[in-house]
Amino acid sequence: MKKILLLLVVTAFMVSCNEDYLDTSLQSTVTDEDIAKLAEESPEALLNVASSFDVGTVNSLRSYNLAGDGGHFDFGQKSVDLMMDLMSSDMINDGNGWWFDDYYKYTGRTQDRRETEIVWNSYYTIIKGANQTISLIGSLDEAQLTEALTHVLARSKIIRGMSYLQLIQIYQKGKPALSDPGVPIVDPTADLINGPGFGRLTVGDVYNQIESDLMEGYTNLEGYSRPDKTSINQNIAAGFLARYYLLREDYTKAMTYAIEAQSEGTVNANGLLDGFQFITNSEWIWGADINADTTSYYASFFAQLQSYSPVFDSNAGYTPGYTGQLGHHKTIDKNLYDAISPSDIRYNWFGPDNGYILQGNATQIYNYKFFDDTFFEADYVYMRVAEFHLIEAEAKAAMGDDAGAAQALYNLISTRDPNYTLSTNTGSDLMDEIRTHRRIELWGEGFGLLDMKRWGVGLLRDYAGSTHPNTPGSYFNLPAGSSMFTFQIPEDEINANDAITAADQNQ
């Protein structure tokens, strides 16, 4: 049995027509002939099944126990986002010896820890779900592939491309050679039970898969009008392409797709102090709409991150979650906080204990950016329009277009800070300014460690005036390019996958 292939049990979605077919074939091996027959006999049934798979895969991004760990740090994309920020210089794990502490201490990256299993299994579960849809309808000929099926297939490829993009950044160093070992690519048409496992392909192979998935998805979503912000449309695909090309240092394409993604939303300073809990916010362009039926309660992003909920605390006398009830706070590094202008509205995202912080520490600067007015029904943000103004600025600066980069930065930061003026910085000074604003703007949204690796900078916690707790196992610096920034492949994967051996392990 190949662990990488057995993370998600196929569910047979029953529809009224062709019930016998669905009851048997979808629970075993579906052949190209089976799919072609179903498409011919009942295109509606095929679309119903494919759409169910598609929705299920997207919903898994916000699901508890996605990786099968069962811990309260296993709740999908936002759990990985929190991991990436806790391993950066900019977020502090204060008063927390429980969930996420091993990421902050860099011990969770090693092969024998459940922390690396959560990351690995989360994305390969998502890939497995996307592959179900791709294998279900990807073999149809053009005459059978309706517009609706084309859109379902496109969205599945984008989700798969996103997953490989995350995996290659987490399981390889910041600037790998194309010939370096990447991560396994799972063939959706393979025999998942009896066939051989999948080994590590090269970084170049993985990049090609990501680009192919994202570009095919982007192209085939032309004309698609999504029902709401939980669905992926062409502008969201453009956002993923902007992220990918920024990683690849193809700055012209990164800039082009970033500008396109910007058109999906609007920058709005008035929405920056709402706790980042409402998908209706005009700055959000893709996210998860959480409600009483979909919340995962204490195994959730806000349970782990919010230090103070003004509405809930006023009504109930406490802030729910590991922070508000146990004092496991995620706070901001002093260096980054000091870089925020007091006239910037984002200065209000952080601050000292306001008198309501459980087990408050006078040395810490607390998070007021994220809070939930409800009992864990706050929405999850996956993409905001601000990110793509920052990508545009960074890409232009990297290409030597200082004037264009300064203007792109001004277009965003002037909406945050009325006193901000067009930057006169050039070269590396301008790039440093852009990076600082990216770190401020996207704090807590999952880019911390990934940006450190991409930029080739080290971890900085031990410095004069640092607010990182001076405790054993966490108060240290790491040089740029440290192997500690790269996660190891889970030991269980090596033991269960006959195509990966101990020799394939990261250091």
Short mmCIF file of N, CA, C and O in Angstrom, two decimals, residues 246-365:
data_model
loop_
_atom_site.label_atom_id
_atom_site.label_comp_id
_atom_site.label_asym_id
_atom_site.label_seq_id
_atom_site.Cartn_x
_atom_site.Cartn_y
_atom_site.Cartn_z
N LEU A 246 6.43 34.80 -9.29
CA LEU A 246 7.27 35.52 -8.35
C LEU A 246 8.31 34.58 -7.76
O LEU A 246 9.50 34.92 -7.64
N LEU A 247 7.89 33.37 -7.40
CA LEU A 247 8.82 32.36 -6.90
C LEU A 247 9.88 32.03 -7.95
O LEU A 247 11.06 31.91 -7.62
N ARG A 248 9.48 31.93 -9.19
CA ARG A 248 10.40 31.56 -10.27
C ARG A 248 11.26 32.74 -10.74
O ARG A 248 12.13 32.57 -11.60
N GLU A 249 11.00 33.90 -10.19
CA GLU A 249 11.71 35.13 -10.56
C GLU A 249 11.49 35.49 -12.02
O GLU A 249 12.34 36.13 -12.66
N ASP A 250 10.34 35.12 -12.55
CA ASP A 250 9.89 35.57 -13.86
C ASP A 250 9.02 36.80 -13.60
O ASP A 250 7.79 36.73 -13.54
N TYR A 251 9.66 37.94 -13.43
CA TYR A 251 9.00 39.10 -12.87
C TYR A 251 8.00 39.75 -13.83
O TYR A 251 7.00 40.33 -13.39
N THR A 252 8.25 39.65 -15.11
CA THR A 252 7.29 40.22 -16.06
C THR A 252 5.94 39.52 -15.95
O THR A 252 4.89 40.17 -15.89
N LYS A 253 5.97 38.20 -15.91
CA LYS A 253 4.71 37.45 -15.79
C LYS A 253 4.10 37.63 -14.41
O LYS A 253 2.87 37.73 -14.28
N ALA A 254 4.93 37.67 -13.39
CA ALA A 254 4.40 37.89 -12.04
C ALA A 254 3.65 39.21 -11.98
O ALA A 254 2.54 39.29 -11.41
N MET A 255 4.23 40.24 -12.54
CA MET A 255 3.59 41.56 -12.55
C MET A 255 2.27 41.52 -13.33
O MET A 255 1.24 42.04 -12.89
N THR A 256 2.30 40.90 -14.51
CA THR A 256 1.12 40.86 -15.38
C THR A 256 -0.05 40.18 -14.70
O THR A 256 -1.17 40.71 -14.68
N TYR A 257 0.19 39.02 -14.12
CA TYR A 257 -0.90 38.29 -13.48
C TYR A 257 -1.32 38.94 -12.17
O TYR A 257 -2.50 38.87 -11.78
N ALA A 258 -0.39 39.59 -11.47
CA ALA A 258 -0.75 40.29 -10.25
C ALA A 258 -1.70 41.44 -10.54
O ALA A 258 -2.69 41.65 -9.82
N ILE A 259 -1.43 42.18 -11.60
CA ILE A 259 -2.32 43.29 -11.98
C ILE A 259 -3.70 42.77 -12.35
O ILE A 259 -4.72 43.36 -12.00
N GLU A 260 -3.75 41.63 -13.02
CA GLU A 260 -5.04 41.04 -13.36
C GLU A 260 -5.79 40.62 -12.10
O GLU A 260 -7.00 40.86 -11.98
N ALA A 261 -5.10 40.01 -11.14
CA ALA A 261 -5.75 39.57 -9.92
C ALA A 261 -6.30 40.75 -9.12
O ALA A 261 -7.33 40.62 -8.43
N GLN A 262 -5.64 41.90 -9.22
CA GLN A 262 -6.10 43.08 -8.49
C GLN A 262 -7.52 43.48 -8.87
O GLN A 262 -8.25 44.04 -8.04
N SER A 263 -7.92 43.17 -10.08
CA SER A 263 -9.23 43.60 -10.56
C SER A 263 -10.38 42.87 -9.87
O SER A 263 -11.54 43.27 -10.01
N GLU A 264 -10.08 41.82 -9.11
CA GLU A 264 -11.13 41.04 -8.45
C GLU A 264 -11.63 41.72 -7.18
O GLU A 264 -12.72 41.40 -6.70
N GLY A 265 -10.86 42.63 -6.61
CA GLY A 265 -11.26 43.30 -5.38
C GLY A 265 -10.82 44.74 -5.36
O GLY A 265 -10.25 45.25 -6.32
N THR A 266 -11.07 45.41 -4.24
CA THR A 266 -10.67 46.81 -4.08
C THR A 266 -10.02 47.00 -2.73
O THR A 266 -10.44 46.39 -1.73
N VAL A 267 -9.00 47.85 -2.68
CA VAL A 267 -8.39 48.17 -1.39
C VAL A 267 -9.32 49.11 -0.64
O VAL A 267 -9.89 50.04 -1.21
N ASN A 268 -9.48 48.86 0.65
CA ASN A 268 -10.46 49.60 1.43
C ASN A 268 -10.01 49.62 2.88
O ASN A 268 -10.21 48.67 3.62
N ALA A 269 -9.41 50.73 3.30
CA ALA A 269 -8.87 50.83 4.66
C ALA A 269 -9.96 50.67 5.71
O ALA A 269 -9.70 50.20 6.82
N ASN A 270 -11.18 51.03 5.37
CA ASN A 270 -12.27 50.94 6.35
C ASN A 270 -12.54 49.49 6.77
O ASN A 270 -13.13 49.25 7.83
N GLY A 271 -12.14 48.54 5.95
CA GLY A 271 -12.37 47.13 6.27
C GLY A 271 -11.22 46.46 6.97
O GLY A 271 -11.28 45.25 7.24
N LEU A 272 -10.16 47.19 7.29
CA LEU A 272 -8.97 46.57 7.85
C LEU A 272 -9.07 46.32 9.35
O LEU A 272 -8.22 45.63 9.92
N LEU A 273 -10.06 46.88 10.00
CA LEU A 273 -10.18 46.73 11.44
C LEU A 273 -11.40 45.89 11.82
O LEU A 273 -11.90 45.99 12.94
N ASP A 274 -11.85 45.05 10.89
CA ASP A 274 -13.04 44.23 11.15
C ASP A 274 -12.71 42.86 11.73
O ASP A 274 -13.59 42.02 11.88
N GLY A 275 -11.46 42.63 12.06
CA GLY A 275 -11.05 41.36 12.64
C GLY A 275 -10.67 40.31 11.62
O GLY A 275 -10.35 39.18 11.99
N PHE A 276 -10.70 40.66 10.34
CA PHE A 276 -10.41 39.70 9.27
C PHE A 276 -11.29 38.46 9.42
O PHE A 276 -10.84 37.33 9.34
N GLN A 277 -12.59 38.72 9.58
CA GLN A 277 -13.52 37.64 9.84
C GLN A 277 -14.68 37.57 8.86
O GLN A 277 -15.51 36.68 8.97
N PHE A 278 -14.71 38.48 7.87
CA PHE A 278 -15.86 38.53 6.98
C PHE A 278 -15.44 38.38 5.52
O PHE A 278 -14.72 39.24 4.98
N ILE A 279 -15.90 37.33 4.88
CA ILE A 279 -15.57 37.10 3.48
C ILE A 279 -16.17 38.18 2.58
O ILE A 279 -15.74 38.36 1.44
N THR A 280 -17.14 38.91 3.07
CA THR A 280 -17.76 40.00 2.30
C THR A 280 -16.85 41.21 2.17
O THR A 280 -17.14 42.12 1.37
N ASN A 281 -15.78 41.27 2.93
CA ASN A 281 -14.84 42.38 2.85
C ASN A 281 -14.34 42.54 1.41
O ASN A 281 -13.92 41.57 0.78
N SER A 282 -14.38 43.76 0.90
CA SER A 282 -14.03 43.99 -0.51
C SER A 282 -12.57 43.69 -0.83
O SER A 282 -12.21 43.53 -1.99
N GLU A 283 -11.71 43.63 0.20
CA GLU A 283 -10.30 43.31 -0.03
C GLU A 283 -10.07 41.81 -0.18
O GLU A 283 -9.04 41.39 -0.69
N TRP A 284 -11.03 41.01 0.29
CA TRP A 284 -10.90 39.56 0.14
C TRP A 284 -11.33 39.16 -1.27
O TRP A 284 -12.37 39.60 -1.76
N ILE A 285 -10.56 38.30 -1.90
CA ILE A 285 -10.97 37.83 -3.22
C ILE A 285 -11.20 36.32 -3.27
O ILE A 285 -11.81 35.81 -4.20
N TRP A 286 -10.73 35.59 -2.27
CA TRP A 286 -11.01 34.15 -2.18
C TRP A 286 -10.89 33.72 -0.73
O TRP A 286 -9.97 34.14 -0.02
N GLY A 287 -11.83 32.89 -0.29
CA GLY A 287 -11.79 32.44 1.09
C GLY A 287 -12.82 31.38 1.37
O GLY A 287 -13.47 30.84 0.46
N ALA A 288 -12.99 31.07 2.65
CA ALA A 288 -13.97 30.08 3.10
C ALA A 288 -15.02 30.78 3.95
O ALA A 288 -14.69 31.58 4.82
N ASP A 289 -16.26 30.46 3.68
CA ASP A 289 -17.40 31.04 4.41
C ASP A 289 -17.77 30.09 5.54
O ASP A 289 -18.41 29.06 5.31
N ILE A 290 -17.36 30.41 6.75
CA ILE A 290 -17.56 29.52 7.89
C ILE A 290 -18.88 29.87 8.58
O ILE A 290 -19.22 31.04 8.77
N ASN A 291 -19.63 28.84 8.95
CA ASN A 291 -20.88 29.04 9.68
C ASN A 291 -21.03 27.95 10.74
O ASN A 291 -20.10 27.17 10.98
N ALA A 292 -22.20 27.89 11.35
CA ALA A 292 -22.41 26.93 12.45
C ALA A 292 -22.28 25.48 11.99
O ALA A 292 -21.93 24.60 12.78
N ASP A 293 -22.54 25.23 10.70
CA ASP A 293 -22.45 23.87 10.18
C ASP A 293 -21.02 23.49 9.77
O ASP A 293 -20.69 22.31 9.72
N THR A 294 -20.18 24.48 9.46
CA THR A 294 -18.85 24.19 8.94
C THR A 294 -17.72 24.53 9.91
O THR A 294 -16.56 24.23 9.63
N THR A 295 -18.04 25.15 11.03
CA THR A 295 -16.98 25.49 11.98
C THR A 295 -16.34 24.24 12.56
O THR A 295 -16.99 23.21 12.74
N SER A 296 -15.07 24.36 12.88
CA SER A 296 -14.36 23.27 13.56
C SER A 296 -14.01 23.67 15.00
O SER A 296 -13.15 23.08 15.63
N TYR A 297 -14.68 24.72 15.48
CA TYR A 297 -14.60 25.16 16.87
C TYR A 297 -13.15 25.36 17.34
O TYR A 297 -12.43 26.15 16.76
N TYR A 298 -12.72 24.63 18.35
CA TYR A 298 -11.40 24.89 18.93
C TYR A 298 -10.25 24.45 18.02
O TYR A 298 -9.13 24.92 18.18
N ALA A 299 -10.53 23.56 17.11
CA ALA A 299 -9.52 23.17 16.12
C ALA A 299 -9.66 24.09 14.92
O ALA A 299 -10.09 23.70 13.84
N SER A 300 -9.30 25.35 15.12
CA SER A 300 -9.54 26.35 14.08
C SER A 300 -8.52 27.48 14.16
O SER A 300 -7.82 27.64 15.17
N PHE A 301 -8.48 28.28 13.12
CA PHE A 301 -7.52 29.37 13.01
C PHE A 301 -7.70 30.40 14.12
O PHE A 301 -6.75 30.79 14.80
N PHE A 302 -8.93 30.86 14.33
CA PHE A 302 -9.15 31.90 15.32
C PHE A 302 -8.97 31.39 16.75
O PHE A 302 -8.56 32.14 17.63
N ALA A 303 -9.25 30.13 16.98
CA ALA A 303 -9.01 29.56 18.30
C ALA A 303 -7.53 29.61 18.66
O ALA A 303 -7.16 29.72 19.84
N GLN A 304 -6.68 29.54 17.65
CA GLN A 304 -5.24 29.52 17.86
C GLN A 304 -4.62 30.91 17.81
O GLN A 304 -3.52 31.10 18.33
N LEU A 305 -5.30 31.88 17.17
CA LEU A 305 -4.64 33.15 16.89
C LEU A 305 -5.22 34.35 17.64
O LEU A 305 -4.48 35.22 18.08
N GLN A 306 -6.54 34.44 17.77
CA GLN A 306 -7.10 35.67 18.34
C GLN A 306 -6.76 35.79 19.83
O GLN A 306 -6.94 34.86 20.61
N SER A 307 -6.28 36.95 20.22
CA SER A 307 -5.98 37.20 21.63
C SER A 307 -7.11 37.90 22.35
O SER A 307 -7.21 37.82 23.58
N TYR A 308 -7.97 38.58 21.59
CA TYR A 308 -9.05 39.34 22.21
C TYR A 308 -10.16 39.56 21.21
O TYR A 308 -9.93 40.06 20.10
N SER A 309 -11.37 39.19 21.59
CA SER A 309 -12.55 39.44 20.79
C SER A 309 -13.41 40.47 21.50
O SER A 309 -14.03 40.14 22.53
N PRO A 310 -13.46 41.71 21.02
CA PRO A 310 -14.18 42.74 21.77
C PRO A 310 -15.66 42.45 21.95
O PRO A 310 -16.21 42.67 23.04
N VAL A 311 -16.33 41.95 20.91
CA VAL A 311 -17.77 41.69 21.01
C VAL A 311 -18.03 40.48 21.89
O VAL A 311 -18.86 40.53 22.81
N PHE A 312 -17.34 39.37 21.63
CA PHE A 312 -17.58 38.16 22.42
C PHE A 312 -17.20 38.38 23.88
O PHE A 312 -17.93 37.95 24.79
N ASP A 313 -16.09 39.05 24.12
CA ASP A 313 -15.66 39.30 25.49
C ASP A 313 -16.67 40.17 26.22
O ASP A 313 -16.98 39.95 27.40
N SER A 314 -17.23 41.17 25.52
CA SER A 314 -18.22 42.05 26.12
C SER A 314 -19.48 41.28 26.50
O SER A 314 -20.09 41.53 27.55
N ASN A 315 -19.85 40.32 25.67
CA ASN A 315 -21.08 39.56 25.91
C ASN A 315 -20.90 38.41 26.89
O ASN A 315 -21.81 38.10 27.68
N ALA A 316 -19.73 37.76 26.82
CA ALA A 316 -19.53 36.53 27.60
C ALA A 316 -18.48 36.65 28.70
O ALA A 316 -18.37 35.78 29.55
N GLY A 317 -17.68 37.71 28.65
CA GLY A 317 -16.67 37.90 29.68
C GLY A 317 -15.36 37.19 29.42
O GLY A 317 -14.49 37.16 30.29
N TYR A 318 -15.19 36.63 28.23
CA TYR A 318 -13.92 35.99 27.89
C TYR A 318 -13.80 35.90 26.36
O TYR A 318 -14.78 36.07 25.64
N THR A 319 -12.61 35.64 25.88
CA THR A 319 -12.35 35.39 24.47
C THR A 319 -12.11 33.90 24.29
O THR A 319 -11.20 33.34 24.91
N PRO A 320 -12.91 33.21 23.48
CA PRO A 320 -12.77 31.75 23.36
C PRO A 320 -11.53 31.35 22.57
O PRO A 320 -11.08 32.05 21.68
N GLY A 321 -10.98 30.20 22.92
CA GLY A 321 -9.85 29.65 22.18
C GLY A 321 -8.65 29.40 23.06
O GLY A 321 -8.65 29.68 24.26
N TYR A 322 -7.60 28.89 22.45
CA TYR A 322 -6.38 28.60 23.18
C TYR A 322 -5.70 29.87 23.67
O TYR A 322 -4.97 29.85 24.67
N THR A 323 -5.92 30.97 22.97
CA THR A 323 -5.35 32.24 23.41
C THR A 323 -6.15 32.81 24.57
O THR A 323 -5.63 33.09 25.64
N GLY A 324 -7.46 33.00 24.34
CA GLY A 324 -8.29 33.67 25.32
C GLY A 324 -8.60 32.86 26.56
O GLY A 324 -8.98 33.43 27.60
N GLN A 325 -8.48 31.54 26.49
CA GLN A 325 -8.82 30.69 27.63
C GLN A 325 -7.61 30.01 28.27
O GLN A 325 -7.70 29.56 29.41
N LEU A 326 -6.51 29.95 27.53
CA LEU A 326 -5.31 29.31 28.09
C LEU A 326 -4.06 30.20 28.02
O LEU A 326 -3.02 29.84 28.56
N GLY A 327 -4.17 31.34 27.33
CA GLY A 327 -3.03 32.25 27.26
C GLY A 327 -1.95 31.86 26.28
O GLY A 327 -0.80 32.28 26.41
N HIS A 328 -2.32 31.08 25.25
CA HIS A 328 -1.33 30.67 24.24
C HIS A 328 -1.33 31.70 23.10
O HIS A 328 -1.94 31.49 22.05
N HIS A 329 -0.65 32.79 23.28
CA HIS A 329 -0.76 33.92 22.36
C HIS A 329 0.26 33.87 21.22
O HIS A 329 1.39 33.40 21.39
N LYS A 330 -0.16 34.36 20.06
CA LYS A 330 0.71 34.58 18.91
C LYS A 330 0.87 36.09 18.77
O LYS A 330 -0.09 36.81 18.48
N THR A 331 2.07 36.59 18.99
CA THR A 331 2.31 38.03 19.03
C THR A 331 3.29 38.44 17.93
O THR A 331 3.88 37.60 17.26
N ILE A 332 3.46 39.75 17.76
CA ILE A 332 4.31 40.26 16.69
C ILE A 332 5.70 40.61 17.22
O ILE A 332 5.86 41.10 18.35
N ASP A 333 6.69 40.35 16.41
CA ASP A 333 8.08 40.70 16.71
C ASP A 333 8.23 42.22 16.83
O ASP A 333 7.65 42.98 16.04
N LYS A 334 9.01 42.67 17.77
CA LYS A 334 9.17 44.10 18.03
C LYS A 334 9.79 44.84 16.85
O LYS A 334 9.41 45.99 16.54
N ASN A 335 10.75 44.23 16.19
CA ASN A 335 11.37 44.88 15.03
C ASN A 335 10.33 45.25 13.97
O ASN A 335 10.34 46.35 13.42
N LEU A 336 9.45 44.31 13.69
CA LEU A 336 8.44 44.58 12.67
C LEU A 336 7.42 45.60 13.17
O LEU A 336 7.02 46.50 12.42
N TYR A 337 7.01 45.47 14.41
CA TYR A 337 6.05 46.42 14.96
C TYR A 337 6.60 47.85 14.92
O TYR A 337 5.89 48.80 14.56
N ASP A 338 7.87 48.01 15.25
CA ASP A 338 8.49 49.33 15.25
C ASP A 338 8.60 49.92 13.84
O ASP A 338 8.80 51.14 13.70
N ALA A 339 8.47 49.08 12.82
CA ALA A 339 8.55 49.57 11.44
C ALA A 339 7.22 50.14 10.95
O ALA A 339 7.16 50.71 9.85
N ILE A 340 6.16 50.02 11.75
CA ILE A 340 4.84 50.52 11.34
C ILE A 340 4.68 51.96 11.82
O ILE A 340 4.86 52.26 13.00
N SER A 341 4.32 52.83 10.91
CA SER A 341 4.10 54.23 11.28
C SER A 341 2.85 54.36 12.15
O SER A 341 1.83 53.75 11.86
N PRO A 342 2.89 55.16 13.21
CA PRO A 342 1.69 55.37 14.04
C PRO A 342 0.52 55.96 13.27
O PRO A 342 -0.64 55.81 13.69
N SER A 343 0.77 56.60 12.14
CA SER A 343 -0.32 57.15 11.33
C SER A 343 -0.91 56.11 10.38
O SER A 343 -1.92 56.39 9.72
N ASP A 344 -0.32 54.94 10.33
CA ASP A 344 -0.78 53.84 9.48
C ASP A 344 -1.90 53.11 10.20
O ASP A 344 -1.76 52.74 11.38
N ILE A 345 -3.02 52.88 9.53
CA ILE A 345 -4.14 52.18 10.18
C ILE A 345 -3.75 50.79 10.66
O ILE A 345 -4.30 50.27 11.63
N ARG A 346 -2.74 50.20 10.03
CA ARG A 346 -2.29 48.87 10.42
C ARG A 346 -1.57 48.88 11.78
O ARG A 346 -1.36 47.83 12.37
N TYR A 347 -1.21 50.07 12.24
CA TYR A 347 -0.62 50.18 13.59
C TYR A 347 -1.61 49.69 14.63
O TYR A 347 -1.22 49.19 15.70
N ASN A 348 -2.92 49.80 14.31
CA ASN A 348 -3.96 49.36 15.23
C ASN A 348 -4.13 47.84 15.26
O ASN A 348 -4.88 47.32 16.09
N TRP A 349 -3.46 47.13 14.35
CA TRP A 349 -3.53 45.68 14.34
C TRP A 349 -2.80 45.06 15.53
O TRP A 349 -3.03 43.90 15.87
N PHE A 350 -1.92 45.84 16.15
CA PHE A 350 -1.06 45.30 17.20
C PHE A 350 -0.95 46.30 18.34
O PHE A 350 -1.17 47.49 18.16
N GLY A 351 -0.58 45.79 19.51
CA GLY A 351 -0.37 46.70 20.63
C GLY A 351 -0.16 45.93 21.93
O GLY A 351 -0.27 44.70 21.98
N PRO A 352 0.14 46.65 23.00
CA PRO A 352 0.34 46.00 24.30
C PRO A 352 -0.98 45.50 24.85
O PRO A 352 -2.05 45.71 24.27
N ASP A 353 -0.92 44.85 25.97
CA ASP A 353 -2.10 44.33 26.67
C ASP A 353 -3.09 45.47 26.90
O ASP A 353 -2.75 46.50 27.50
N ASN A 354 -4.31 45.29 26.41
CA ASN A 354 -5.34 46.32 26.56
C ASN A 354 -6.15 46.16 27.83
O ASN A 354 -7.17 46.81 28.02
N GLY A 355 -5.69 45.27 28.71
CA GLY A 355 -6.40 45.03 29.96
C GLY A 355 -7.30 43.81 29.91
O GLY A 355 -7.84 43.40 30.94
N TYR A 356 -7.44 43.23 28.71
CA TYR A 356 -8.31 42.07 28.55
C TYR A 356 -7.56 40.82 28.09
O TYR A 356 -8.17 39.80 27.80
N ILE A 357 -6.26 40.90 28.02
CA ILE A 357 -5.46 39.78 27.54
C ILE A 357 -5.24 38.79 28.69
O ILE A 357 -4.74 39.17 29.76
N LEU A 358 -5.63 37.55 28.47
CA LEU A 358 -5.42 36.53 29.49
C LEU A 358 -3.94 36.28 29.68
O LEU A 358 -3.21 36.03 28.71
N GLN A 359 -3.47 36.36 30.91
CA GLN A 359 -2.06 36.15 31.24
C GLN A 359 -1.17 37.09 30.42
O GLN A 359 -0.16 36.68 29.85
N GLY A 360 -1.58 38.34 30.34
CA GLY A 360 -0.84 39.32 29.56
C GLY A 360 0.59 39.51 30.04
O GLY A 360 0.88 39.41 31.23
N ASN A 361 1.47 39.77 29.11
CA ASN A 361 2.89 39.93 29.37
C ASN A 361 3.30 41.32 28.89
O ASN A 361 3.09 41.67 27.73
N ALA A 362 3.86 42.10 29.77
CA ALA A 362 4.19 43.49 29.44
C ALA A 362 5.21 43.60 28.31
O ALA A 362 5.31 44.66 27.67
N THR A 363 5.95 42.54 28.05
CA THR A 363 6.97 42.61 26.99
C THR A 363 6.38 42.34 25.61
O THR A 363 7.04 42.60 24.60
N GLN A 364 5.16 41.80 25.55
CA GLN A 364 4.61 41.34 24.28
C GLN A 364 3.72 42.39 23.61
O GLN A 364 3.07 43.19 24.27
N ILE A 365 3.70 42.33 22.28
CA ILE A 365 2.86 43.21 21.47
C ILE A 365 1.81 42.32 20.82
O ILE A 365 2.12 41.51 19.94
#
